[in-house]
PDB file of C-alpha atoms in Angstrom:
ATOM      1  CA  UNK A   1      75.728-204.931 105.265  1.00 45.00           C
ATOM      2  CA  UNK A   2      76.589-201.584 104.673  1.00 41.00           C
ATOM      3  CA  UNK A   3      74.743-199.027 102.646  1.00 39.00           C
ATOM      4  CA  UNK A   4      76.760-197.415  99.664  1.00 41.00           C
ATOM      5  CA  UNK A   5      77.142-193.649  99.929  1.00 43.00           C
ATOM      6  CA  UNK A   6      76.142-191.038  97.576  1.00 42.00           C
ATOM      7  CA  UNK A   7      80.076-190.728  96.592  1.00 43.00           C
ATOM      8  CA  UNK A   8      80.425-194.703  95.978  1.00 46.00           C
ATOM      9  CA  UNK A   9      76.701-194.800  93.973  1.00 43.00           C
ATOM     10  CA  UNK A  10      77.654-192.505  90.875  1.00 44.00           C
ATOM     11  CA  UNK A  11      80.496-194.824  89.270  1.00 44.00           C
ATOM     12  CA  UNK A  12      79.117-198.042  90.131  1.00 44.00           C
ATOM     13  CA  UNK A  13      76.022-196.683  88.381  1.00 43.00           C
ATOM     14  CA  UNK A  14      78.438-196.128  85.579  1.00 38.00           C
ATOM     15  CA  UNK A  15      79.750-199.306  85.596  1.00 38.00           C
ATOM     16  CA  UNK A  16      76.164-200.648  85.214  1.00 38.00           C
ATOM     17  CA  UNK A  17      74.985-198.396  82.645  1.00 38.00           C
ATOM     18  CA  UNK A  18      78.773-199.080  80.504  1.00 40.00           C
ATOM     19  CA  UNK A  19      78.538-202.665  81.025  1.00 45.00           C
ATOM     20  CA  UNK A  20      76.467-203.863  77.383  1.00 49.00           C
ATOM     21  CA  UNK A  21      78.692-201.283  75.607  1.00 45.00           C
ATOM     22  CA  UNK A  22      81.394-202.862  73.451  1.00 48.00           C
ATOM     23  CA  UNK A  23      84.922-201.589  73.502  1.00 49.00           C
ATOM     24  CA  UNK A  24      85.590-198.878  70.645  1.00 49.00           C
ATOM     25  CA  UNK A  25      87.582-200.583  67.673  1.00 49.00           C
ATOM     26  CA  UNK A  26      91.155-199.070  67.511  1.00 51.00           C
ATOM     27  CA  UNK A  27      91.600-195.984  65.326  1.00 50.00           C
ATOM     28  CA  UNK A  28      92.418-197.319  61.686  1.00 51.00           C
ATOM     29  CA  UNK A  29      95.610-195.831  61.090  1.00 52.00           C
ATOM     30  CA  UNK A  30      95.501-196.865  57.154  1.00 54.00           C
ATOM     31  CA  UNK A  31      94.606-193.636  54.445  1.00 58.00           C
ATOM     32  CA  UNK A  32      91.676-194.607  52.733  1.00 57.00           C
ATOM     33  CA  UNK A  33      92.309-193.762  48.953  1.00 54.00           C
ATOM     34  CA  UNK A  34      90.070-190.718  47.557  1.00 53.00           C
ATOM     35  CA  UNK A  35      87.353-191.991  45.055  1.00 53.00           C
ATOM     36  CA  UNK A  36      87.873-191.699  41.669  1.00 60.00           C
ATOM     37  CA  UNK A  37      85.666-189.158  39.943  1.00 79.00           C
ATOM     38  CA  UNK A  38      84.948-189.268  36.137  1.00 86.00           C
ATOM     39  CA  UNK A  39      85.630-185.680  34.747  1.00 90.00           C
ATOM     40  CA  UNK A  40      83.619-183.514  32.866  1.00 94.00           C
ATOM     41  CA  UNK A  41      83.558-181.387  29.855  1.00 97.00           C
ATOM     42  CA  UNK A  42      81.316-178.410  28.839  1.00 98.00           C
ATOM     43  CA  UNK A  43      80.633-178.107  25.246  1.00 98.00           C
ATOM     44  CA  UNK A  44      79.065-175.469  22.712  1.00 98.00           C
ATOM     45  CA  UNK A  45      78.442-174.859  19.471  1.00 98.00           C
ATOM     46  CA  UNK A  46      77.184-172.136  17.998  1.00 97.00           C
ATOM     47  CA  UNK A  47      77.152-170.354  14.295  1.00 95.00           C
ATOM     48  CA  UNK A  48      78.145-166.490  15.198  1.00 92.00           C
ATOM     49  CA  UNK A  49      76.955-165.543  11.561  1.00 83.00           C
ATOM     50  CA  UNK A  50      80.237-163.331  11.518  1.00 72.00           C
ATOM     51  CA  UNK A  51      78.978-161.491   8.205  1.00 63.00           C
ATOM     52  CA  UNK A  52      81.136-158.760   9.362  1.00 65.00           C
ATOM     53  CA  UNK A  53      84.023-156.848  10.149  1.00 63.00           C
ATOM     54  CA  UNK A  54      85.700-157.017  13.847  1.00 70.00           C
ATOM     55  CA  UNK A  55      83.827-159.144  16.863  1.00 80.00           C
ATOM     56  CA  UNK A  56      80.314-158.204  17.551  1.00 83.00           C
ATOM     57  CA  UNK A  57      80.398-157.584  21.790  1.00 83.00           C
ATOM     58  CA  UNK A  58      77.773-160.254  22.035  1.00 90.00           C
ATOM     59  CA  UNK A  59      80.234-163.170  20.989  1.00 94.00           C
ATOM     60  CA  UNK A  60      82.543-161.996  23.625  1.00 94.00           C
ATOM     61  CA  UNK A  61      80.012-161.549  25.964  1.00 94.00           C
ATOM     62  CA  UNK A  62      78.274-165.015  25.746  1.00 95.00           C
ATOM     63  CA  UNK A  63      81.375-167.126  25.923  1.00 96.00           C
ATOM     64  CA  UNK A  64      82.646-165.092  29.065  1.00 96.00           C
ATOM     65  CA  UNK A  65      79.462-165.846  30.753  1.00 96.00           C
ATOM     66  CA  UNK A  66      78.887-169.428  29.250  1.00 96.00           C
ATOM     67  CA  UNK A  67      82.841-170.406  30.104  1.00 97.00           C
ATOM     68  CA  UNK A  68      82.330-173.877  28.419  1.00 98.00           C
ATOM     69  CA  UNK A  69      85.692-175.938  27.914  1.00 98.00           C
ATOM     70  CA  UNK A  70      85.069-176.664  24.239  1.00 98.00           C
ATOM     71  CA  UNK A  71      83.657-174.407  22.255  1.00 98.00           C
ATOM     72  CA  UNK A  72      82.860-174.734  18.441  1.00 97.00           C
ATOM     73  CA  UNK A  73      82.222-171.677  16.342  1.00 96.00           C
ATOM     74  CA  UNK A  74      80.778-171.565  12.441  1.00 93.00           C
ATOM     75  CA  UNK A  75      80.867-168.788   9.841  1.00 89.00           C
ATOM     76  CA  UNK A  76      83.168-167.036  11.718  1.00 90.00           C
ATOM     77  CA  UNK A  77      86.755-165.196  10.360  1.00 87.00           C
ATOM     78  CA  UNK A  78      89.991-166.194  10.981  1.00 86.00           C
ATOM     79  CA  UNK A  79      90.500-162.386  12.180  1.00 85.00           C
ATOM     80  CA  UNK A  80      87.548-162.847  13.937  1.00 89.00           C
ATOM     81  CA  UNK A  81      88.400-165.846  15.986  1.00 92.00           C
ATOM     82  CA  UNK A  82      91.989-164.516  16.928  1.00 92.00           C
ATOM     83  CA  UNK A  83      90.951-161.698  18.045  1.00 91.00           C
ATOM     84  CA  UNK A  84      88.017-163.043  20.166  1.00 94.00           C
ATOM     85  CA  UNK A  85      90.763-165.316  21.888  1.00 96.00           C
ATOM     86  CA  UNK A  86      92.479-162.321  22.575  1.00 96.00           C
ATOM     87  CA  UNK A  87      89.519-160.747  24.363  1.00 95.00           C
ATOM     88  CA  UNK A  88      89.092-163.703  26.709  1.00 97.00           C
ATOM     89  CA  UNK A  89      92.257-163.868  28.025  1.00 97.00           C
ATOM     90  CA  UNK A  90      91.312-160.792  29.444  1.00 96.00           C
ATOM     91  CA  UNK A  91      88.559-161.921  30.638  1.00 95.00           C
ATOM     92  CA  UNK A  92      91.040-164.610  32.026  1.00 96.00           C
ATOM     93  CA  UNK A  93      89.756-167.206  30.340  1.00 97.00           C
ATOM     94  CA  UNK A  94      92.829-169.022  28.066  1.00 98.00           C
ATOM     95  CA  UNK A  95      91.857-170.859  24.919  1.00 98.00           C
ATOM     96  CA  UNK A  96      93.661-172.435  22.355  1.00 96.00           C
ATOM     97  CA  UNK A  97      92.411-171.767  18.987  1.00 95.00           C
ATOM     98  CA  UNK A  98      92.243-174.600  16.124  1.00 92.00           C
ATOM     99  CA  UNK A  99      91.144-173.458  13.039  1.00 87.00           C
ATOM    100  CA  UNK A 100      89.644-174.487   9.568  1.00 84.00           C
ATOM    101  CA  UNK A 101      89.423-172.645   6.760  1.00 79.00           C
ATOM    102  CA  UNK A 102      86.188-172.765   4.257  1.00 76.00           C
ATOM    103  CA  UNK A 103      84.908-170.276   2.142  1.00 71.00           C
ATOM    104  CA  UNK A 104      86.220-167.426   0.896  1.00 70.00           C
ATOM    105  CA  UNK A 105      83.821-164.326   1.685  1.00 67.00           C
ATOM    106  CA  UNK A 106      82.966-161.356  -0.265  1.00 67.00           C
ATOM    107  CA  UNK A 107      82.704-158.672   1.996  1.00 68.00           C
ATOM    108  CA  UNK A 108      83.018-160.418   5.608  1.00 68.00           C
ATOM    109  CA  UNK A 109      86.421-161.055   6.931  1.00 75.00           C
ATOM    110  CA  UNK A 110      87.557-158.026   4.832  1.00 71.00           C
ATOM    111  CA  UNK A 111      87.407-160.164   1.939  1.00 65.00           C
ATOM    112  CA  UNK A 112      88.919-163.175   3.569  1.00 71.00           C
ATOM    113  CA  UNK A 113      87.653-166.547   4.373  1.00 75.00           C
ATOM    114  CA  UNK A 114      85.399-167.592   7.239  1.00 81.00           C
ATOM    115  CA  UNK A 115      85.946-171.416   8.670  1.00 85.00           C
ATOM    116  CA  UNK A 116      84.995-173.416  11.564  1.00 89.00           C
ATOM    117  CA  UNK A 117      87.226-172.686  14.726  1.00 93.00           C
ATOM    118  CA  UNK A 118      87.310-174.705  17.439  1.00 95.00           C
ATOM    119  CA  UNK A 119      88.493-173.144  21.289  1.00 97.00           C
ATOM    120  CA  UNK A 120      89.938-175.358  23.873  1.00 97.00           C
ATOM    121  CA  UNK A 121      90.417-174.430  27.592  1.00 97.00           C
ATOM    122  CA  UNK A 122      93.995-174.643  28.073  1.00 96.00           C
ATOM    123  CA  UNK A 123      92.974-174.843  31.909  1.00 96.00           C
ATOM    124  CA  UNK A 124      90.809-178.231  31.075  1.00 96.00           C
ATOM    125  CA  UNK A 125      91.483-179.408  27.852  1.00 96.00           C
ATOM    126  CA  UNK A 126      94.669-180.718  25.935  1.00 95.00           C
ATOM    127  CA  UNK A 127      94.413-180.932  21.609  1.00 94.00           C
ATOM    128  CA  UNK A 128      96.562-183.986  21.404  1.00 90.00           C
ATOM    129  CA  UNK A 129      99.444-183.273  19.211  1.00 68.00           C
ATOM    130  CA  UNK A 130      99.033-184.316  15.716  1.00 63.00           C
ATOM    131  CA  UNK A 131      95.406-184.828  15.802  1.00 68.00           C
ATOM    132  CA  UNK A 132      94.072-181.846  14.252  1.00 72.00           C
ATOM    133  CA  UNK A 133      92.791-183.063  10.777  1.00 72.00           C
ATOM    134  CA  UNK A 134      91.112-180.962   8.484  1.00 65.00           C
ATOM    135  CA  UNK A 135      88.468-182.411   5.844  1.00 68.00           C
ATOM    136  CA  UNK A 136      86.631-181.524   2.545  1.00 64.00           C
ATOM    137  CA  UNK A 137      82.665-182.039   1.506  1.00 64.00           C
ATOM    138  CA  UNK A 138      81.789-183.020  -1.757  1.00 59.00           C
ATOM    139  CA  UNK A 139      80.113-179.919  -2.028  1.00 59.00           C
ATOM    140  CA  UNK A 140      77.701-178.539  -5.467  1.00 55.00           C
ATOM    141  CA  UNK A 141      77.318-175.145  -3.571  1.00 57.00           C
ATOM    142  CA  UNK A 142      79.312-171.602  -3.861  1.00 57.00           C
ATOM    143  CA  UNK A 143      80.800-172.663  -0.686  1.00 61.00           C
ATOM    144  CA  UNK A 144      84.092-174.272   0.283  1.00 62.00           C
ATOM    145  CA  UNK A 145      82.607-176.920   2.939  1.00 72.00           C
ATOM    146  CA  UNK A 146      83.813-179.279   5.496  1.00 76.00           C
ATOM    147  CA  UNK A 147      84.871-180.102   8.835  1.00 83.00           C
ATOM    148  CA  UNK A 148      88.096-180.087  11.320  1.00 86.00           C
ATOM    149  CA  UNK A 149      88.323-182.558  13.980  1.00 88.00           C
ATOM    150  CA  UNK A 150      90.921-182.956  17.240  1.00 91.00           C
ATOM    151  CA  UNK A 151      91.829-185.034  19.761  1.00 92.00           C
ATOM    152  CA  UNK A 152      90.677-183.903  23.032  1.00 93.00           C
ATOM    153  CA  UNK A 153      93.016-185.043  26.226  1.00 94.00           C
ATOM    154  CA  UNK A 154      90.899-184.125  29.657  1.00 94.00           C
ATOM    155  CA  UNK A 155      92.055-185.562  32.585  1.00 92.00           C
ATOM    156  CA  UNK A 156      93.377-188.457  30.703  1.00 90.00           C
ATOM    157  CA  UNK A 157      90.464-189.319  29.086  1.00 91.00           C
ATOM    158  CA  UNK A 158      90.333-188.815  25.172  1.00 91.00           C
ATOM    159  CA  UNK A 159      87.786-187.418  23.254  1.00 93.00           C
ATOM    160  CA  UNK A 160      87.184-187.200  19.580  1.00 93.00           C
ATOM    161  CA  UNK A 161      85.581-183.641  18.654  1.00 94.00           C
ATOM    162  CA  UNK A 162      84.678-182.331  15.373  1.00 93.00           C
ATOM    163  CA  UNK A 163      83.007-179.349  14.189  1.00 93.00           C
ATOM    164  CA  UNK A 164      81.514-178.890  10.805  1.00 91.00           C
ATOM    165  CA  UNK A 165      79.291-176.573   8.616  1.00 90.00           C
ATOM    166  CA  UNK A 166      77.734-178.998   5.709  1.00 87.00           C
ATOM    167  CA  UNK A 167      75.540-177.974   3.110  1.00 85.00           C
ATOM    168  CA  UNK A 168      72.036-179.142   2.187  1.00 89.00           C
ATOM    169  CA  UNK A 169      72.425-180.371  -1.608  1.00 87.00           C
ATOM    170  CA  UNK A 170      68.819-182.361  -1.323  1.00 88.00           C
ATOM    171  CA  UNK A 171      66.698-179.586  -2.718  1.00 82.00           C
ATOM    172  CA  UNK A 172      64.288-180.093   0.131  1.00 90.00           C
ATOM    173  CA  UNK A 173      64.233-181.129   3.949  1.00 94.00           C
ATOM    174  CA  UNK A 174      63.021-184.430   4.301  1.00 93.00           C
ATOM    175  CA  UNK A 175      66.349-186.846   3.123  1.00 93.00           C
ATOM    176  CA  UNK A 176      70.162-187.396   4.394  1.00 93.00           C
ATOM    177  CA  UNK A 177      72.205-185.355   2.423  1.00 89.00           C
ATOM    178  CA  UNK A 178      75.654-186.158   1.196  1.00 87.00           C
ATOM    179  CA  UNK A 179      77.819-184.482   4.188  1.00 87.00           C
ATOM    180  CA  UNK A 180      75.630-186.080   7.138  1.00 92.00           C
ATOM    181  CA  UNK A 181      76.216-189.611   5.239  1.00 90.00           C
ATOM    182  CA  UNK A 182      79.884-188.880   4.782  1.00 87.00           C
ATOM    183  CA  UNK A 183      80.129-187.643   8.793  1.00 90.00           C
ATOM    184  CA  UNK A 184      78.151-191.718   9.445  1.00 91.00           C
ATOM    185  CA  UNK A 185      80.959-193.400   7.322  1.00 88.00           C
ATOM    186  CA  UNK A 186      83.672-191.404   9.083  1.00 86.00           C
ATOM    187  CA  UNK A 187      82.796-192.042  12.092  1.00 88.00           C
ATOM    188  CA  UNK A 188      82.776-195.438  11.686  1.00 87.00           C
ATOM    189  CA  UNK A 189      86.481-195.302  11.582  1.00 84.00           C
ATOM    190  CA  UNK A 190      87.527-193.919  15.026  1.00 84.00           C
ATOM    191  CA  UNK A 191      87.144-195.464  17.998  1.00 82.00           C
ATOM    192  CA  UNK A 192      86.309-193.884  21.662  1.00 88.00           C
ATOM    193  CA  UNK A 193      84.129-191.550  22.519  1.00 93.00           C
ATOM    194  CA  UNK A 194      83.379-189.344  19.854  1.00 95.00           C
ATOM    195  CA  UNK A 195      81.370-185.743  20.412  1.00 97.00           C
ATOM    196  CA  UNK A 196      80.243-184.185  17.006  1.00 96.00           C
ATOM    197  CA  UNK A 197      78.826-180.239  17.072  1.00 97.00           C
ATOM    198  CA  UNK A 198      78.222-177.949  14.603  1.00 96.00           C
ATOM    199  CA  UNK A 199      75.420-176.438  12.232  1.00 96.00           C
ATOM    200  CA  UNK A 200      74.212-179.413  10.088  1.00 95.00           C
ATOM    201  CA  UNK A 201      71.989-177.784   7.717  1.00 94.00           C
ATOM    202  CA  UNK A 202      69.716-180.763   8.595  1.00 96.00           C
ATOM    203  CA  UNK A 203      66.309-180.969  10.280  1.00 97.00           C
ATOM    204  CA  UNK A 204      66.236-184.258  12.727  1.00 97.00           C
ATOM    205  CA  UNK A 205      64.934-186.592  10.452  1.00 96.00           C
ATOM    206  CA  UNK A 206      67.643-185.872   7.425  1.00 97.00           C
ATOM    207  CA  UNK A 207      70.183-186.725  10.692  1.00 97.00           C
ATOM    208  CA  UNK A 208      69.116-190.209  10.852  1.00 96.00           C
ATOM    209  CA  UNK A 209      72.303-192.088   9.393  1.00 95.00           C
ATOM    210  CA  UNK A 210      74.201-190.668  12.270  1.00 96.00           C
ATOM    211  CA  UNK A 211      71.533-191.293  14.824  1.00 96.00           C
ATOM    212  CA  UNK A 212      70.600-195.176  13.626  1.00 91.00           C
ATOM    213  CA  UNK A 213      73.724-196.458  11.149  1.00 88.00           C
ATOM    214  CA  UNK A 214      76.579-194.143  13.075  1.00 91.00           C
ATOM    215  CA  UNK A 215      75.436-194.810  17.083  1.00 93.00           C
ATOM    216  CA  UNK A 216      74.655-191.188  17.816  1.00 96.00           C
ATOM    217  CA  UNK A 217      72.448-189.914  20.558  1.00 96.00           C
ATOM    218  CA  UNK A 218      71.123-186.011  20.516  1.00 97.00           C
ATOM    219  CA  UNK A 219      72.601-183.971  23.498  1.00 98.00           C
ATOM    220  CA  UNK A 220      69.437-181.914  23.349  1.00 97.00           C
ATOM    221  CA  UNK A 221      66.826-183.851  22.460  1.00 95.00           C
ATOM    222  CA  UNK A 222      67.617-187.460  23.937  1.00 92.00           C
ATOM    223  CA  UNK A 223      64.285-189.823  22.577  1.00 90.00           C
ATOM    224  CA  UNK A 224      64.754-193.291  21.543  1.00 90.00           C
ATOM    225  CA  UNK A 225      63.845-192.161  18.013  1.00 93.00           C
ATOM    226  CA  UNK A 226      65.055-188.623  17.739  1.00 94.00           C
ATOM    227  CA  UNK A 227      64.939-188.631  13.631  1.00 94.00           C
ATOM    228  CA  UNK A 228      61.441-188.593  14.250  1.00 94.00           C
ATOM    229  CA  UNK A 229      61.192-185.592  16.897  1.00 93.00           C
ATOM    230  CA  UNK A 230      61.192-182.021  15.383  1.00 94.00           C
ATOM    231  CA  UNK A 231      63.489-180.878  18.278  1.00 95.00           C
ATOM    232  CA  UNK A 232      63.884-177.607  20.073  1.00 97.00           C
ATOM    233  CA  UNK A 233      64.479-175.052  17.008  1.00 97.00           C
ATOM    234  CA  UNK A 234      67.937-173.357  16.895  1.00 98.00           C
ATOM    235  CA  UNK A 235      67.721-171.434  13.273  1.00 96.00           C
ATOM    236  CA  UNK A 236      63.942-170.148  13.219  1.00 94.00           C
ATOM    237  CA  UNK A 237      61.701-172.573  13.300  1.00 95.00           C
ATOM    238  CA  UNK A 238      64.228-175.302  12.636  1.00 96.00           C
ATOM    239  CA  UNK A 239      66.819-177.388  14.108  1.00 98.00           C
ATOM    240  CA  UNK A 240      69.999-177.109  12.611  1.00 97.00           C
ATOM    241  CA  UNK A 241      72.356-177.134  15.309  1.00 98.00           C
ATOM    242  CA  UNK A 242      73.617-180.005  17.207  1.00 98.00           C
ATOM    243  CA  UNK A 243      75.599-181.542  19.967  1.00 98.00           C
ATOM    244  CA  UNK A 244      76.113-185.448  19.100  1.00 98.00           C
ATOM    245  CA  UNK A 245      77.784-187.749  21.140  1.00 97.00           C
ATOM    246  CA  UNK A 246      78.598-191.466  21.683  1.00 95.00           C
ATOM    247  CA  UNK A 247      81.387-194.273  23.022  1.00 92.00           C
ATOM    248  CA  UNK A 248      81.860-192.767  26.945  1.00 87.00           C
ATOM    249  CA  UNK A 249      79.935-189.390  27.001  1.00 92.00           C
ATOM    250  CA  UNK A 250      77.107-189.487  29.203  1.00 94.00           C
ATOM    251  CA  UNK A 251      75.115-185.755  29.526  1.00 96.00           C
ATOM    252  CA  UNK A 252      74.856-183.925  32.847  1.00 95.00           C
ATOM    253  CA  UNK A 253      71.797-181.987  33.898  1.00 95.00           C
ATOM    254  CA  UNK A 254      69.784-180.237  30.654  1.00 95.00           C
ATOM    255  CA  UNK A 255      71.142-179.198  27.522  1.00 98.00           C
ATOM    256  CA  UNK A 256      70.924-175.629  26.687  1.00 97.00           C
ATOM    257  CA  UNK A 257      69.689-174.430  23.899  1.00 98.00           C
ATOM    258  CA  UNK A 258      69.732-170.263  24.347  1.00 97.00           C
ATOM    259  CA  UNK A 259      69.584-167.082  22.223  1.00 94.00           C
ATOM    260  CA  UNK A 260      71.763-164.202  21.281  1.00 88.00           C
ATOM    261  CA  UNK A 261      71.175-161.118  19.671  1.00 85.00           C
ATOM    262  CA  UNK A 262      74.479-161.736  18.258  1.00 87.00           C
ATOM    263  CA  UNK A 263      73.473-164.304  15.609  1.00 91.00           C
ATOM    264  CA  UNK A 264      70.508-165.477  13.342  1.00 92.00           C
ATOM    265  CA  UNK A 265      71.565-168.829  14.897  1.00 96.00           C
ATOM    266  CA  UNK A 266      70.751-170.089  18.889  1.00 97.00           C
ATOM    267  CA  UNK A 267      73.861-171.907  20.694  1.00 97.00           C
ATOM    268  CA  UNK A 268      73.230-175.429  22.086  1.00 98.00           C
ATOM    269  CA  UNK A 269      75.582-175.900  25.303  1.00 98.00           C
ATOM    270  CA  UNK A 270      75.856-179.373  27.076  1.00 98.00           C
ATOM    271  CA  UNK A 271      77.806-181.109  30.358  1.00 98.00           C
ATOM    272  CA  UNK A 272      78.980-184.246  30.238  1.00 97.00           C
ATOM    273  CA  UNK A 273      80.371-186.938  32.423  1.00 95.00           C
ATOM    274  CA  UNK A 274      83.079-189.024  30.555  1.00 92.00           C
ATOM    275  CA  UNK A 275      83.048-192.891  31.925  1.00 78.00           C
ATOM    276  CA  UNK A 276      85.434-193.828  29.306  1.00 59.00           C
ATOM    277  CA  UNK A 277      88.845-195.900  30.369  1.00 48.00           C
ATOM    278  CA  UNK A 278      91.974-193.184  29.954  1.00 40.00           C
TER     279      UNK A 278
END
C-alpha cells in the first residue's frame, strides 16, 4: 500500500474536515420589502406672553433650537406670529402659519388682537385643506376666548390638533370649568387620534372631564390617575400647560417641560409615535 505524500494529504484532509458541512442554500434572488415604520411628530406648546411690540429674540431662539413639527403658540400677535415665521425661514426652517384670533389688546400688538397660532412644518406636516375650524368659549371674562383646531396629514396618517387658551370662570382651582367641559363634549365628536395643547388655565384635577369622560392621557405626566397628581409646574407653581393626546398617539422618550426667559409661562415639548391606520 502506498503512503500518501505531503502534496496528496492537504485536500483529502479537506475533504474530511468539509464532509458534515451542508451545501450553502442558493442566493435568494427575491427583494425583501423594507419594514414599515410608524412616523413621528414633535409637538409644543407654549404661551410666549407676547405683551409687546415686535418678537422678543428668545421666541425665535427656542423654536430654532427646539425644531418641533407642530408648534402651538398662546397670547401671541398676529404681527407677532408672521413675523416670527419669517425669521425661521431663515433659519431654514419653513412653517405654515394657522391662526386664531381672540382678544383684542390694549397696548400689545400695537393695539391689535393676540390669538392662538398654530405652526406646521411644511417639511413634515400637511393642514388638510378645509379643516381649519375656529371656535368660541362661553366666556364671563374681558377676554375674547376659544380655540382653533386642524387636520394634521403626516406621512399619511391624520391627526386632529387643537390649540386653545380657556379661561378659569370657577372662582377658585379645585372644579372643571366651563371651557375644559366644552373641549370633553367636543371631542367626543371626532374620531382618530386627537392631540390637544395649549394653556388650560386648569390645575390637573379641574382637567379631569378630559382625562376620565373624554379618553385623554397627559403627555407629561402619564399616571393612571393624573387628575389627582399636581404635575410638573409650567406657570409658577402650577400646571397650566398641557400636551393631551389619545386614539393612535403613543409618546416617545420624556416629555419636556423647559424654561425661557422669554415668557412667564414654561413650554411642554413631546415625541410621538403614531400607530394609527392612514
Amino acid at each position: 500500500m502506498r503512503l500518501l505524500t505531503r502534496r496528496a494529504l492537504v485536500p483529502a484532509t479537506l475533504l474530511v474536515l468539509c464532509a458534515g458541512i451542508p451545501a450553502a442554500a442558493p442566493a435568494d434572488t427575491g427583494s425583501t420589502p423594507p419594514v414599515a415604520t410608524a412616523p413621528q411628530v414633535t409637538v409644543m406648546t407654549w404661551n410666549v406672553w407676547g405683551a409687546e411690540d415686535g418678537v422678543p429674540s428668545g421666541w425665535r431662539k427656542v423654536l430654532r433650537n427646539q425644531r418641533a413639527d407642530i408648534v402651538s403658540l398662546q397670547e401671541i400677535c398676529k404681527n407677532q406670529a408672521d413675523r416670527l415665521r419669517q425669521q425661521l425661514r431663515q433659519d431654514r426652517l419653513d412653517y405654515q402659519l394657522t391662526w386664531r384670533e381672540a382678544n383684542w389688546h390694549p397696548f400689545a400688538c400695537r393695539g391689535g388682537h393676540q390669538g392662538q397660532a398654530v405652526l406646521t412644518r411644511k417639511d413634515k406636516v400637511r393642514v388638510v385643506a378645509g379643516s381649519v375650524e375656529p371656535f368660541e368659549y362661553k366666556s364671563s371674562d374681558s377676554q375674547y376666548r376659544g380655540y382653533v383646531a386642524l387636520t394634521a396629514d403626516i406621512d399619511g396618517q391624520r391627526v386632529r390638533v387643537l390649540n386653545t387658551h380657556p379661561w378659569n370662570d370657577t372662582g377658585g382651582w379645585t372644579k372643571p370649568t366651563s371651557n375644559v367641559q366644552e373641549l370633553a363634549n367636543l371631542s367626543k365628536r371626532w374620531t382618530g387620534p386627537q392631540i390637544l395643547t395649549g394653556d388650560f388655565n386648569a390645575v390637573p384635577k379641574m382637567m379631569e372631564p378630559l382625562y376620565r369622560d373624554g379618553g385623554f392621557r397627559d403627555a407629561a405626566d402619564p399616571a393612571p390617575d393624573p387628575w389627582a397628581r399636581p404635575g410638573r409646574p409650567t406657570y409658577k407653581k402650577m400646571k397650566l400647560d398641557y400636551i393631551l393626546y389619545r386614539g393612535g398617539p403613543e409618546t416617545v422618550g420624556q416629555t419636556q417641560v423647559l424654561s425661557s426667559p422669554s415668557s412667564d409661562h414654561h413650554l411642554v415639548l413631546a415625541t410621538f409615535r403614531l400607530s394609527g391606520s392612514p
